[in-house]
XYZ file of C-alpha atoms in Angstrom:
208
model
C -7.018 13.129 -3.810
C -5.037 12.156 -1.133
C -1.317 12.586 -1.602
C 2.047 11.460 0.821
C 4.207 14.611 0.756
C 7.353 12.422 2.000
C 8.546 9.543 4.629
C 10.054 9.809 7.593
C 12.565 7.152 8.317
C 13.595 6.636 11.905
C 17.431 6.063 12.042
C 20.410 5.845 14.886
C 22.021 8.904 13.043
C 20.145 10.893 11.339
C 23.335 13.003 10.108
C 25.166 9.867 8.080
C 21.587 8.727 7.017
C 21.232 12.100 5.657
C 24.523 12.023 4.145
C 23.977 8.680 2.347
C 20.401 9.538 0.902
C 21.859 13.086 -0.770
C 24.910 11.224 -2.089
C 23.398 7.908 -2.915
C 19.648 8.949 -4.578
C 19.918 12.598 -4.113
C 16.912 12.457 -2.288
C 15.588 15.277 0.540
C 12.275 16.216 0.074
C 10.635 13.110 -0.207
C 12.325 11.294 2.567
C 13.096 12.335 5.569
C 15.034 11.129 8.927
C 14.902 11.575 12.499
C 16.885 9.682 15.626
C 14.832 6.705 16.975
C 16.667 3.827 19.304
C 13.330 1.668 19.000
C 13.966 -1.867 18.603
C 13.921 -3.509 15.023
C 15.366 -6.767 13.939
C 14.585 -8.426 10.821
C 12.655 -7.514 8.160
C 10.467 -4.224 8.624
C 7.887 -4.969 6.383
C 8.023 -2.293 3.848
C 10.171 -0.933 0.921
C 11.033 2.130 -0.752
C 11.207 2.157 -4.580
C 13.082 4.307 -7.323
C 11.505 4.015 -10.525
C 13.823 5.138 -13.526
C 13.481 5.565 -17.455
C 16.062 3.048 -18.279
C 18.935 0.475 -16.901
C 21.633 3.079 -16.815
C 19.829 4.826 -14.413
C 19.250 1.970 -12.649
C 23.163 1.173 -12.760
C 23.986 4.281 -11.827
C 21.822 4.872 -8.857
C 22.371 1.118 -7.213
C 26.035 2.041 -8.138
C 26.354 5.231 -6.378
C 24.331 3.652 -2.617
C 26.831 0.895 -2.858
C 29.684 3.599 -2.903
C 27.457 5.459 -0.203
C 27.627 2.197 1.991
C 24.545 -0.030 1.128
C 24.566 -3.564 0.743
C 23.545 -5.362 -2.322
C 20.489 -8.018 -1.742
C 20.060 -8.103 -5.241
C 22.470 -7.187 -8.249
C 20.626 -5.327 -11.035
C 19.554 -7.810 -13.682
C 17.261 -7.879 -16.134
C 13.699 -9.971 -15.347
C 10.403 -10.524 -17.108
C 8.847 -7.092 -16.191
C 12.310 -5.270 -16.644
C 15.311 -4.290 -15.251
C 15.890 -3.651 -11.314
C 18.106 -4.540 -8.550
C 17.914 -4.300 -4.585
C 20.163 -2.430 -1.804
C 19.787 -2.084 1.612
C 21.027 1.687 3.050
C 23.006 1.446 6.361
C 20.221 2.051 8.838
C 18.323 -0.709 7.065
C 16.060 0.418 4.906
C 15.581 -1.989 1.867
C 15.537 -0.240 -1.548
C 14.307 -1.360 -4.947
C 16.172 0.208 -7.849
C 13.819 -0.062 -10.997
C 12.807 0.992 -14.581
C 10.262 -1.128 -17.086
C 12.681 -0.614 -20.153
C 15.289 -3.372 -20.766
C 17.139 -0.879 -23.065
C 18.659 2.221 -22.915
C 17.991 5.403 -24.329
C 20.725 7.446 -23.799
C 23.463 7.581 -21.159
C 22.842 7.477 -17.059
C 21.085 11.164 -15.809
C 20.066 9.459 -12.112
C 16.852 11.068 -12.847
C 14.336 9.591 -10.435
C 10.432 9.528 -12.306
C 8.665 7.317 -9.209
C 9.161 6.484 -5.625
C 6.836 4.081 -4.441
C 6.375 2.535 -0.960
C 5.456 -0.689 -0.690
C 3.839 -1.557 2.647
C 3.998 -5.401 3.156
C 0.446 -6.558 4.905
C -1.139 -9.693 6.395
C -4.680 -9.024 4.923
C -4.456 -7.677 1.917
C -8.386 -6.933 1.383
C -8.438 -5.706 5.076
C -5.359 -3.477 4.730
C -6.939 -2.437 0.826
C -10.798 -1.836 2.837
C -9.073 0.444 5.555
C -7.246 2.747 3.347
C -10.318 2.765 1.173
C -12.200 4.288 3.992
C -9.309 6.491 4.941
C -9.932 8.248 1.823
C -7.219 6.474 -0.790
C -8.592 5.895 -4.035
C -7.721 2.104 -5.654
C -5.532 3.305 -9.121
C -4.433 -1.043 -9.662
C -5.375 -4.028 -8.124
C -4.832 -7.432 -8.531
C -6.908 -9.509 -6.001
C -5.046 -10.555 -3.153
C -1.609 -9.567 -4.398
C -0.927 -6.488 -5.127
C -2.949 -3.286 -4.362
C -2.065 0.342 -5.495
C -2.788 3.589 -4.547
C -4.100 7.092 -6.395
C -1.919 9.850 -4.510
C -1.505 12.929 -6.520
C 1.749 13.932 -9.036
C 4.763 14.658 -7.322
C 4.062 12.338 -4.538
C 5.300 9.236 -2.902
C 3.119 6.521 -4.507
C 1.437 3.858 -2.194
C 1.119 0.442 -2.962
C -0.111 -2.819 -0.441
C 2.030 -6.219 -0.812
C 1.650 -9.356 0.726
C 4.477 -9.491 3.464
C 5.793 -12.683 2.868
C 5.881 -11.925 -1.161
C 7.520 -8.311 -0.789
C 10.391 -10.060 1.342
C 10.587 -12.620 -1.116
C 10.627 -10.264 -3.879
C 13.766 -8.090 -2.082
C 15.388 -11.458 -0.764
C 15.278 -11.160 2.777
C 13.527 -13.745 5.531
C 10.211 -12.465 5.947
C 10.412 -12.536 9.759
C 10.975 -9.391 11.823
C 10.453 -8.008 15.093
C 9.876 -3.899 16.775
C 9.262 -0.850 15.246
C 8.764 -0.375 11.347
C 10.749 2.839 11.914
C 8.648 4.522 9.397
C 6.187 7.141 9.403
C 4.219 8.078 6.413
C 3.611 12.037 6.288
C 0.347 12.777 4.173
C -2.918 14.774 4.296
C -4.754 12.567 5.687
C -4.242 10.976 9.475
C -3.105 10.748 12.091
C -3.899 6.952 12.303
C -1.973 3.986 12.368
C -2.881 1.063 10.061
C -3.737 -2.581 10.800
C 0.114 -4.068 10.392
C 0.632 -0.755 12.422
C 2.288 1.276 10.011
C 1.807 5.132 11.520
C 0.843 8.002 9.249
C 1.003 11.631 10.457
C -0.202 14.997 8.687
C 2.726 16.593 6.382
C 2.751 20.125 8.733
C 3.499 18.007 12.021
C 6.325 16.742 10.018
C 7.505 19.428 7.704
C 10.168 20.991 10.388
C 12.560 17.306 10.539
């Protein structure tokens, strides 16, 4: 099965990015910077999801980036498939913050059980056909909205979204221009996909 050991996010300071992801999410493994001045304005097309047990969590974690520096596109509320809300870190990248339960169980542990990234595509059955035959397995699919991904325990989950629906869905203008300033690090590549998302191999990337 093919799995995404972590993502690389391409940043103006790697140092403060790294600061903010430790303090915000306590996050290291999984995602990972390096410098990159390559133009990007507007929306990048992808975002990076926490999934959590509970709204506490939730709370706590959109809480704690907002301390960190993010910005809040969305305040955590409660919807029809949960409880979530959206930040954006300070070198851009947009976050989703979000758990299934509209209860809580207990009090706020930050415990992280998911993170998903959600690549927004043009062609969703083109995009689904070429990951298909890049060795992905479909796990969920619902026709020409949402695809996702089979890609191991303990790894970054993979799922395809319409672009103009994910920005939609964060609350951002669907338009952007430049770089994604993203790099997915798996076992399988290197290639870069048809809304030119790059992937590289985990050991090319396991030294950042």
């Amino acid at each position: 099965m093919t799995s995404i050991a972590s993502v690389t996010l391409e940043v103006d300071d790697p140092a403060a990015a790294r600061r903010f992801y430790s303090s915000a999410f306590g996050l290291d493994r999984q995602v990972r910077v390096r410098a990159s001045e390559a133009p990007a304005a507007g929306f990048r097309g992808f975002t990076l999801s926490l999934v959590v047990s509970q709204p506490a969590d939730v709370n706590a974690l959109v809480d704690a980036a907002v301390e960190a520096g993010a910005a809040t596109l969305k305040p955590a509320a409660r919807s029809l498939w949960g409880y979530g809300g959206v930040v954006q870190a300070p070198d851009g990248t947009i976050w989703q913050v979000a758990s299934s339960s509209k209860k809580d169980t207990g009090p706020a542990t930050r415990r992280i059980d998911e993170i998903v990234l959600l690549l927004g595509v043009a062609d969703m059955a083109g995009s689904k056909r070429f990951y298909v035959e890049h060795g992905l397995a479909v796990a969920k699919s619902f026709g020409s909205k949402y695809v996702e991904f089979a890609t191991g325990s303990g790894s970054v989950k993979l799922a395809l979204y319409k672009r103009r629906g994910l920005a939609k869905l964060v609350g951002v203008a669907p338009e952007g221009t430049g770089s994604h300033r993203l790099t997915v690090n798996g076992d399988t590549g290197p290639f870069t996909d048809p809304d030119g998302f790059a992937w590289a191999t985990a050991s090319e990337t396991a030294s950042l």
